[in-house]
Every structure is written in structure tokens, then in C-alpha cells.
């Protein structure tokens, strides 16, 4: 009984906020059908709700649906002006594939526009995932004007271009969202980092690499941990836009580790795009032009040069420690710190950020990062 009462109270407070919005916003008129529902409470100074038969709970349910439907109507009117055709099947909280009014789906007329109305019905969002288009925007249920523009997928300056045929993506489905949830990565973090999946029925994760908001590459991962990337494309750090204004950053060894570090409260984190070396090279550092395995560092040089503090949170195995050494050699050991993953049991250590997040939680992961050790010149001797 107590649980039910608490739930009703919460809903009353939530609905009162909506009522306040309706009565204070001059652009929104009160539906005539609401007149029989309102009385005024002199003690609480908020409108009191009653249905025609005096049932408050019923009144809440009726009016929440009415306000939501009004918002949907406003949103659909705004997007229709932009050419987006959305029928009554486009319900809030779900993703739909529509025909993009900008590119008309190309020659095949594919439904490449991913469209979503938020669950609270406050905003509608869309993006065309054809690489030659990239039209994106938002429309709002309030008085704000819709925002629409082009965020074209970047065509890589290399011998091969990313084409619409091999980078058709769509929002993550329930199965992959659940997959990340098991690894303690929230849907909010996935959306902020534009993690998607390959179009179709395959359960293949697509980590989109972006620079200045535009897609410059894509790395794929199956649920069985098989990886591949678009070949012959320019390599970047994953999440490079998150370190534009940073003076301190964290570097990890995988995209999921970058998402895990964000769950611990750090957005100033990037991941290397490829695997770690088996061992540290005994040779002198090659020239930038010949340092092909680490081109992602040199391509991000404008961001890395201004850093004063770099935490290396690579995997705890030999390859991960070798990667930390190779990164430190190029970035400068004097501004590097290294994470020490804690013991899991008597004989094993935690391997990476995501394993710590899953087993110990975000607070523990945050503490481990904050207590990283200064990278020593003799670090190489610890590798064995």
C-alpha cells in the first residue's frame, strides 16, 4: 500500500509540473476537455485533479495522455514542414527508419533516416546514416524552432573512401543494449558516444570514430569479440572530440574501456584504435612518417601537444604494459602516469577498466584512476 501511495505522489508532482508549463506558456492553450477536471487547492497552491467520477488516479492517466498527444501533434507539424513524413505509428520512445527528405535514400530509396521522439515527448531527433548525406536535426515541443543541418560523414583522404554501401548503420537494438548493460555501460553513455550497430539483423556493434562531430572511421565488434575496421582509412584516437579542450586525459586500450571510464565520471578519455604490441621495440623511435603503427597519435598531435598530464590505463597483461611503454616513449614519460590494476585474487589481477567497473563498480574505478603512479624512466624493467 505504501509503495502505491508513493508512486501516486510522484506522478502527481510530475503532472503538476506539466500543468505549470501549460498555464505559464502563452504558446500552449489548455484543451477545453480539461475544464471539468480542475479544482484549486488553497492549502497546497497547486491545481488538484479529479476526474468526472472523482477518481484522481484516472484523471492523471487521462491528462498525461492528452498532454503527450498534444506534444506529438506539435512535433509532427514541425517536422512535416522539413519534409519528414511520420505517420501515427511513430510512437514516443522508439526508433523508426524513414525516407530522408534530403537525399531520398539514394538510388535504392532506402529508409536511411533514423527518427526518434523522446519518451517525455519533448523533442524529436533524426539523422540520415547515408555517408553521402548525413542530414541531422531536432524539433522541440515548446516554442523553440527546429534545428536541422548537414553533418556529413567524412570521406577519408586515403586510397579508399568510406562508401554508403559499407557504412550503413542504425541505432542499437535491445539485445546489444542489454549486452552493454551487463558490462555496466548505460544507454546514455552509448548514445553520447554514438555507438551503433550494422544495419540488418546482425548483432554487430559499430564504434563510430568522430572528429568535429563528423564520422571519420568505424570499428566493428561482434559479441564474440571479433574486431575489424574499414581498411586503408586514416587512424584516429577513439573519442578524440572529448579531449579538445582538455589538459589532462586518460588513454585506454579499447572502446568499451573508454565507455567504462566515462561511467566512472571521466569524459576526457580516448582509446587507441588497434591492438597492443607483443613487446617493446628495442629500436629507436622511427620518424613520424614511418611510425605507421602509431599514426593515430600523430594524427591527433594538435590535441596531444597541449597536455600536461596523461594517464595510461592500458590492459594489465604484457601486451598492455608494452603498449603503455610505447605510448610513453612517444608522448614523453615526464607527463605520463600509469594505472595499476588491483588484485582479483591471490594469483590474478584485474585486466582492464571494464572488468574493474563490472566487478568493483564506478567508484572503485574512479579511485584507481585518481591514484595512478608517475611513470618512471625504469618502467621498462617492470614489464617482465
PDB file of N, CA and C in Angstrom, residues 273-335:
ATOM      1  N   UNK A 273      43.019   2.816 -31.361  1.00  0.00           N
ATOM      2  CA  UNK A 273      42.117   2.126 -32.280  1.00  0.00           C
ATOM      3  C   UNK A 273      42.484   0.675 -32.552  1.00  0.00           C
ATOM      4  N   UNK A 274      43.737   0.299 -32.283  1.00  0.00           N
ATOM      5  CA  UNK A 274      44.191  -1.042 -32.631  1.00  0.00           C
ATOM      6  C   UNK A 274      44.752  -1.789 -31.446  1.00  0.00           C
ATOM      7  N   UNK A 275      45.278  -2.966 -31.724  1.00  0.00           N
ATOM      8  CA  UNK A 275      45.799  -3.825 -30.680  1.00  0.00           C
ATOM      9  C   UNK A 275      47.136  -3.361 -30.132  1.00  0.00           C
ATOM     10  N   UNK A 276      47.544  -4.022 -29.051  1.00  0.00           N
ATOM     11  CA  UNK A 276      48.806  -3.694 -28.397  1.00  0.00           C
ATOM     12  C   UNK A 276      49.939  -4.547 -28.969  1.00  0.00           C
ATOM     13  N   UNK A 277      51.181  -4.043 -28.903  1.00  0.00           N
ATOM     14  CA  UNK A 277      52.325  -4.826 -29.389  1.00  0.00           C
ATOM     15  C   UNK A 277      52.639  -5.970 -28.429  1.00  0.00           C
ATOM     16  N   UNK A 278      53.250  -7.015 -28.948  1.00  0.00           N
ATOM     17  CA  UNK A 278      53.621  -8.151 -28.108  1.00  0.00           C
ATOM     18  C   UNK A 278      54.762  -7.805 -27.157  1.00  0.00           C
ATOM     19  N   UNK A 279      55.623  -6.904 -27.603  1.00  0.00           N
ATOM     20  CA  UNK A 279      56.754  -6.480 -26.772  1.00  0.00           C
ATOM     21  C   UNK A 279      57.192  -5.089 -27.185  1.00  0.00           C
ATOM     22  N   UNK A 280      57.997  -4.487 -26.345  1.00  0.00           N
ATOM     23  CA  UNK A 280      58.504  -3.146 -26.628  1.00  0.00           C
ATOM     24  C   UNK A 280      59.651  -3.252 -27.626  1.00  0.00           C
ATOM     25  N   UNK A 281      59.639  -2.377 -28.615  1.00  0.00           N
ATOM     26  CA  UNK A 281      60.700  -2.382 -29.615  1.00  0.00           C
ATOM     27  C   UNK A 281      62.014  -1.907 -28.996  1.00  0.00           C
ATOM     28  N   UNK A 282      63.102  -2.581 -29.352  1.00  0.00           N
ATOM     29  CA  UNK A 282      64.429  -2.195 -28.863  1.00  0.00           C
ATOM     30  C   UNK A 282      65.059  -1.123 -29.748  1.00  0.00           C
ATOM     31  N   UNK A 283      64.410  -0.792 -30.849  1.00  0.00           N
ATOM     32  CA  UNK A 283      64.951   0.187 -31.794  1.00  0.00           C
ATOM     33  C   UNK A 283      64.593   1.609 -31.373  1.00  0.00           C
ATOM     34  N   UNK A 284      65.335   2.540 -31.940  1.00  0.00           N
ATOM     35  CA  UNK A 284      64.997   3.935 -31.726  1.00  0.00           C
ATOM     36  C   UNK A 284      63.653   4.242 -32.371  1.00  0.00           C
ATOM     37  N   UNK A 285      63.014   5.293 -31.904  1.00  0.00           N
ATOM     38  CA  UNK A 285      61.722   5.666 -32.482  1.00  0.00           C
ATOM     39  C   UNK A 285      61.890   6.038 -33.949  1.00  0.00           C
ATOM     40  N   UNK A 286      61.006   5.545 -34.813  1.00  0.00           N
ATOM     41  CA  UNK A 286      61.076   5.908 -36.230  1.00  0.00           C
ATOM     42  C   UNK A 286      60.583   7.332 -36.444  1.00  0.00           C
ATOM     43  N   UNK A 287      60.782   7.847 -37.627  1.00  0.00           N
ATOM     44  CA  UNK A 287      60.237   9.166 -37.965  1.00  0.00           C
ATOM     45  C   UNK A 287      58.717   9.084 -37.970  1.00  0.00           C
ATOM     46  N   UNK A 288      58.070  10.245 -37.876  1.00  0.00           N
ATOM     47  CA  UNK A 288      56.605  10.272 -37.854  1.00  0.00           C
ATOM     48  C   UNK A 288      56.023   9.589 -39.093  1.00  0.00           C
ATOM     49  N   UNK A 289      56.628   9.830 -40.246  1.00  0.00           N
ATOM     50  CA  UNK A 289      56.123   9.259 -41.496  1.00  0.00           C
ATOM     51  C   UNK A 289      56.200   7.729 -41.493  1.00  0.00           C
ATOM     52  N   UNK A 290      57.210   7.175 -40.828  1.00  0.00           N
ATOM     53  CA  UNK A 290      57.404   5.721 -40.835  1.00  0.00           C
ATOM     54  C   UNK A 290      56.790   5.035 -39.613  1.00  0.00           C
ATOM     55  N   UNK A 291      56.285   5.823 -38.685  1.00  0.00           N
ATOM     56  CA  UNK A 291      55.722   5.255 -37.454  1.00  0.00           C
ATOM     57  C   UNK A 291      54.265   4.850 -37.675  1.00  0.00           C
ATOM     58  N   UNK A 292      54.059   3.903 -38.577  1.00  0.00           N
ATOM     59  CA  UNK A 292      52.713   3.578 -39.041  1.00  0.00           C
ATOM     60  C   UNK A 292      51.806   3.003 -37.973  1.00  0.00           C
ATOM     61  N   UNK A 293      52.353   2.202 -37.071  1.00  0.00           N
ATOM     62  CA  UNK A 293      51.524   1.567 -36.039  1.00  0.00           C
ATOM     63  C   UNK A 293      50.924   2.582 -35.071  1.00  0.00           C
ATOM     64  N   UNK A 294      51.520   3.766 -35.011  1.00  0.00           N
ATOM     65  CA  UNK A 294      51.050   4.782 -34.058  1.00  0.00           C
ATOM     66  C   UNK A 294      50.637   6.067 -34.765  1.00  0.00           C
ATOM     67  N   UNK A 295      50.181   5.934 -36.003  1.00  0.00           N
ATOM     68  CA  UNK A 295      49.745   7.119 -36.746  1.00  0.00           C
ATOM     69  C   UNK A 295      48.590   7.839 -36.056  1.00  0.00           C
ATOM     70  N   UNK A 296      47.798   7.097 -35.293  1.00  0.00           N
ATOM     71  CA  UNK A 296      46.673   7.728 -34.599  1.00  0.00           C
ATOM     72  C   UNK A 296      47.158   8.781 -33.601  1.00  0.00           C
ATOM     73  N   UNK A 297      48.363   8.634 -33.071  1.00  0.00           N
ATOM     74  CA  UNK A 297      48.914   9.656 -32.183  1.00  0.00           C
ATOM     75  C   UNK A 297      49.278  10.915 -32.960  1.00  0.00           C
ATOM     76  N   UNK A 298      49.960  10.716 -34.083  1.00  0.00           N
ATOM     77  CA  UNK A 298      50.411  11.864 -34.868  1.00  0.00           C
ATOM     78  C   UNK A 298      49.241  12.574 -35.540  1.00  0.00           C
ATOM     79  N   UNK A 299      48.200  11.835 -35.907  1.00  0.00           N
ATOM     80  CA  UNK A 299      47.009  12.480 -36.470  1.00  0.00           C
ATOM     81  C   UNK A 299      46.278  13.329 -35.432  1.00  0.00           C
ATOM     82  N   UNK A 300      46.492  13.010 -34.159  1.00  0.00           N
ATOM     83  CA  UNK A 300      45.844  13.741 -33.056  1.00  0.00           C
ATOM     84  C   UNK A 300      46.816  14.691 -32.373  1.00  0.00           C
ATOM     85  N   UNK A 301      47.915  15.006 -33.028  1.00  0.00           N
ATOM     86  CA  UNK A 301      49.005  15.767 -32.420  1.00  0.00           C
ATOM     87  C   UNK A 301      48.550  17.120 -31.879  1.00  0.00           C
ATOM     88  N   UNK A 302      47.657  17.790 -32.577  1.00  0.00           N
ATOM     89  CA  UNK A 302      47.215  19.120 -32.135  1.00  0.00           C
ATOM     90  C   UNK A 302      46.517  19.059 -30.784  1.00  0.00           C
ATOM     91  N   UNK A 303      45.899  17.923 -30.467  1.00  0.00           N
ATOM     92  CA  UNK A 303      45.237  17.763 -29.177  1.00  0.00           C
ATOM     93  C   UNK A 303      46.226  17.319 -28.102  1.00  0.00           C
ATOM     94  N   UNK A 304      47.190  16.477 -28.489  1.00  0.00           N
ATOM     95  CA  UNK A 304      48.100  15.872 -27.523  1.00  0.00           C
ATOM     96  C   UNK A 304      49.226  16.800 -27.097  1.00  0.00           C
ATOM     97  N   UNK A 305      49.616  17.710 -27.965  1.00  0.00           N
ATOM     98  CA  UNK A 305      50.755  18.578 -27.665  1.00  0.00           C
ATOM     99  C   UNK A 305      50.520  19.464 -26.444  1.00  0.00           C
ATOM    100  N   UNK A 306      49.274  19.843 -26.200  1.00  0.00           N
ATOM    101  CA  UNK A 306      48.983  20.803 -25.126  1.00  0.00           C
ATOM    102  C   UNK A 306      48.747  20.133 -23.770  1.00  0.00           C
ATOM    103  N   UNK A 307      48.838  18.811 -23.718  1.00  0.00           N
ATOM    104  CA  UNK A 307      48.531  18.091 -22.485  1.00  0.00           C
ATOM    105  C   UNK A 307      49.667  18.180 -21.476  1.00  0.00           C
ATOM    106  N   UNK A 308      49.288  18.260 -20.209  1.00  0.00           N
ATOM    107  CA  UNK A 308      50.284  18.282 -19.138  1.00  0.00           C
ATOM    108  C   UNK A 308      50.265  17.013 -18.311  1.00  0.00           C
ATOM    109  N   UNK A 309      49.207  16.219 -18.451  1.00  0.00           N
ATOM    110  CA  UNK A 309      49.025  15.049 -17.579  1.00  0.00           C
ATOM    111  C   UNK A 309      48.307  13.961 -18.388  1.00  0.00           C
ATOM    112  N   UNK A 310      48.974  12.840 -18.604  1.00  0.00           N
ATOM    113  CA  UNK A 310      48.401  11.737 -19.386  1.00  0.00           C
ATOM    114  C   UNK A 310      48.416  10.477 -18.538  1.00  0.00           C
ATOM    115  N   UNK A 311      47.238   9.926 -18.264  1.00  0.00           N
ATOM    116  CA  UNK A 311      47.134   8.678 -17.505  1.00  0.00           C
ATOM    117  C   UNK A 311      47.011   7.521 -18.494  1.00  0.00           C
ATOM    118  N   UNK A 312      47.928   6.578 -18.422  1.00  0.00           N
ATOM    119  CA  UNK A 312      47.911   5.407 -19.283  1.00  0.00           C
ATOM    120  C   UNK A 312      47.213   4.271 -18.536  1.00  0.00           C
ATOM    121  N   UNK A 313      46.004   3.931 -18.988  1.00  0.00           N
ATOM    122  CA  UNK A 313      45.202   2.889 -18.333  1.00  0.00           C
ATOM    123  C   UNK A 313      44.997   1.729 -19.299  1.00  0.00           C
ATOM    124  N   UNK A 314      46.113   1.243 -19.857  1.00  0.00           N
ATOM    125  CA  UNK A 314      46.065   0.120 -20.794  1.00  0.00           C
ATOM    126  C   UNK A 314      45.843  -1.180 -20.036  1.00  0.00           C
ATOM    127  N   UNK A 315      45.666  -2.270 -20.761  1.00  0.00           N
ATOM    128  CA  UNK A 315      45.418  -3.566 -20.125  1.00  0.00           C
ATOM    129  C   UNK A 315      46.595  -3.972 -19.245  1.00  0.00           C
ATOM    130  N   UNK A 316      46.308  -4.833 -18.287  1.00  0.00           N
ATOM    131  CA  UNK A 316      47.330  -5.230 -17.325  1.00  0.00           C
ATOM    132  C   UNK A 316      48.215  -6.378 -17.768  1.00  0.00           C
ATOM    133  N   UNK A 317      47.965  -6.940 -18.952  1.00  0.00           N
ATOM    134  CA  UNK A 317      48.821  -8.049 -19.414  1.00  0.00           C
ATOM    135  C   UNK A 317      50.100  -7.484 -20.028  1.00  0.00           C
ATOM    136  N   UNK A 318      50.972  -8.383 -20.483  1.00  0.00           N
ATOM    137  CA  UNK A 318      52.267  -7.966 -21.017  1.00  0.00           C
ATOM    138  C   UNK A 318      52.101  -7.060 -22.228  1.00  0.00           C
ATOM    139  N   UNK A 319      51.158  -7.390 -23.118  1.00  0.00           N
ATOM    140  CA  UNK A 319      50.932  -6.556 -24.293  1.00  0.00           C
ATOM    141  C   UNK A 319      50.456  -5.171 -23.893  1.00  0.00           C
ATOM    142  N   UNK A 320      49.568  -5.099 -22.898  1.00  0.00           N
ATOM    143  CA  UNK A 320      49.073  -3.813 -22.448  1.00  0.00           C
ATOM    144  C   UNK A 320      50.162  -2.962 -21.830  1.00  0.00           C
ATOM    145  N   UNK A 321      51.042  -3.582 -21.069  1.00  0.00           N
ATOM    146  CA  UNK A 321      52.146  -2.832 -20.461  1.00  0.00           C
ATOM    147  C   UNK A 321      53.155  -2.404 -21.529  1.00  0.00           C
ATOM    148  N   UNK A 322      53.317  -3.243 -22.552  1.00  0.00           N
ATOM    149  CA  UNK A 322      54.196  -2.854 -23.666  1.00  0.00           C
ATOM    150  C   UNK A 322      53.623  -1.667 -24.417  1.00  0.00           C
ATOM    151  N   UNK A 323      52.292  -1.649 -24.586  1.00  0.00           N
ATOM    152  CA  UNK A 323      51.638  -0.520 -25.239  1.00  0.00           C
ATOM    153  C   UNK A 323      51.856   0.755 -24.426  1.00  0.00           C
ATOM    154  N   UNK A 324      51.727   0.648 -23.096  1.00  0.00           N
ATOM    155  CA  UNK A 324      51.939   1.823 -22.242  1.00  0.00           C
ATOM    156  C   UNK A 324      53.352   2.376 -22.435  1.00  0.00           C
ATOM    157  N   UNK A 325      54.328   1.494 -22.541  1.00  0.00           N
ATOM    158  CA  UNK A 325      55.711   1.937 -22.743  1.00  0.00           C
ATOM    159  C   UNK A 325      55.875   2.620 -24.093  1.00  0.00           C
ATOM    160  N   UNK A 326      55.302   2.046 -25.131  1.00  0.00           N
ATOM    161  CA  UNK A 326      55.431   2.642 -26.468  1.00  0.00           C
ATOM    162  C   UNK A 326      54.727   4.002 -26.529  1.00  0.00           C
ATOM    163  N   UNK A 327      53.594   4.114 -25.870  1.00  0.00           N
ATOM    164  CA  UNK A 327      52.895   5.403 -25.830  1.00  0.00           C
ATOM    165  C   UNK A 327      53.714   6.445 -25.065  1.00  0.00           C
ATOM    166  N   UNK A 328      54.253   6.027 -23.937  1.00  0.00           N
ATOM    167  CA  UNK A 328      55.039   6.947 -23.114  1.00  0.00           C
ATOM    168  C   UNK A 328      56.295   7.413 -23.847  1.00  0.00           C
ATOM    169  N   UNK A 329      56.903   6.535 -24.616  1.00  0.00           N
ATOM    170  CA  UNK A 329      58.093   6.919 -25.386  1.00  0.00           C
ATOM    171  C   UNK A 329      57.770   8.048 -26.365  1.00  0.00           C
ATOM    172  N   UNK A 330      56.574   8.002 -26.938  1.00  0.00           N
ATOM    173  CA  UNK A 330      56.189   8.986 -27.956  1.00  0.00           C
ATOM    174  C   UNK A 330      55.586  10.251 -27.331  1.00  0.00           C
ATOM    175  N   UNK A 331      54.890  10.100 -26.220  1.00  0.00           N
ATOM    176  CA  UNK A 331      54.206  11.236 -25.612  1.00  0.00           C
ATOM    177  C   UNK A 331      55.088  11.996 -24.622  1.00  0.00           C
ATOM    178  N   UNK A 332      56.127  11.331 -24.155  1.00  0.00           N
ATOM    179  CA  UNK A 332      57.000  11.937 -23.151  1.00  0.00           C
ATOM    180  C   UNK A 332      56.700  11.390 -21.767  1.00  0.00           C
ATOM    181  N   UNK A 333      57.636  10.616 -21.217  1.00  0.00           N
ATOM    182  CA  UNK A 333      57.392   9.960 -19.930  1.00  0.00           C
ATOM    183  C   UNK A 333      57.228  10.954 -18.795  1.00  0.00           C
ATOM    184  N   UNK A 334      57.791  12.144 -18.970  1.00  0.00           N
ATOM    185  CA  UNK A 334      57.722  13.142 -17.903  1.00  0.00           C
ATOM    186  C   UNK A 334      56.295  13.633 -17.651  1.00  0.00           C
ATOM    187  N   UNK A 335      55.380  13.440 -18.582  1.00  0.00           N
ATOM    188  CA  UNK A 335      53.994  13.880 -18.366  1.00  0.00           C
ATOM    189  C   UNK A 335      53.025  12.701 -18.321  1.00  0.00           C
TER     190      UNK A 335
END
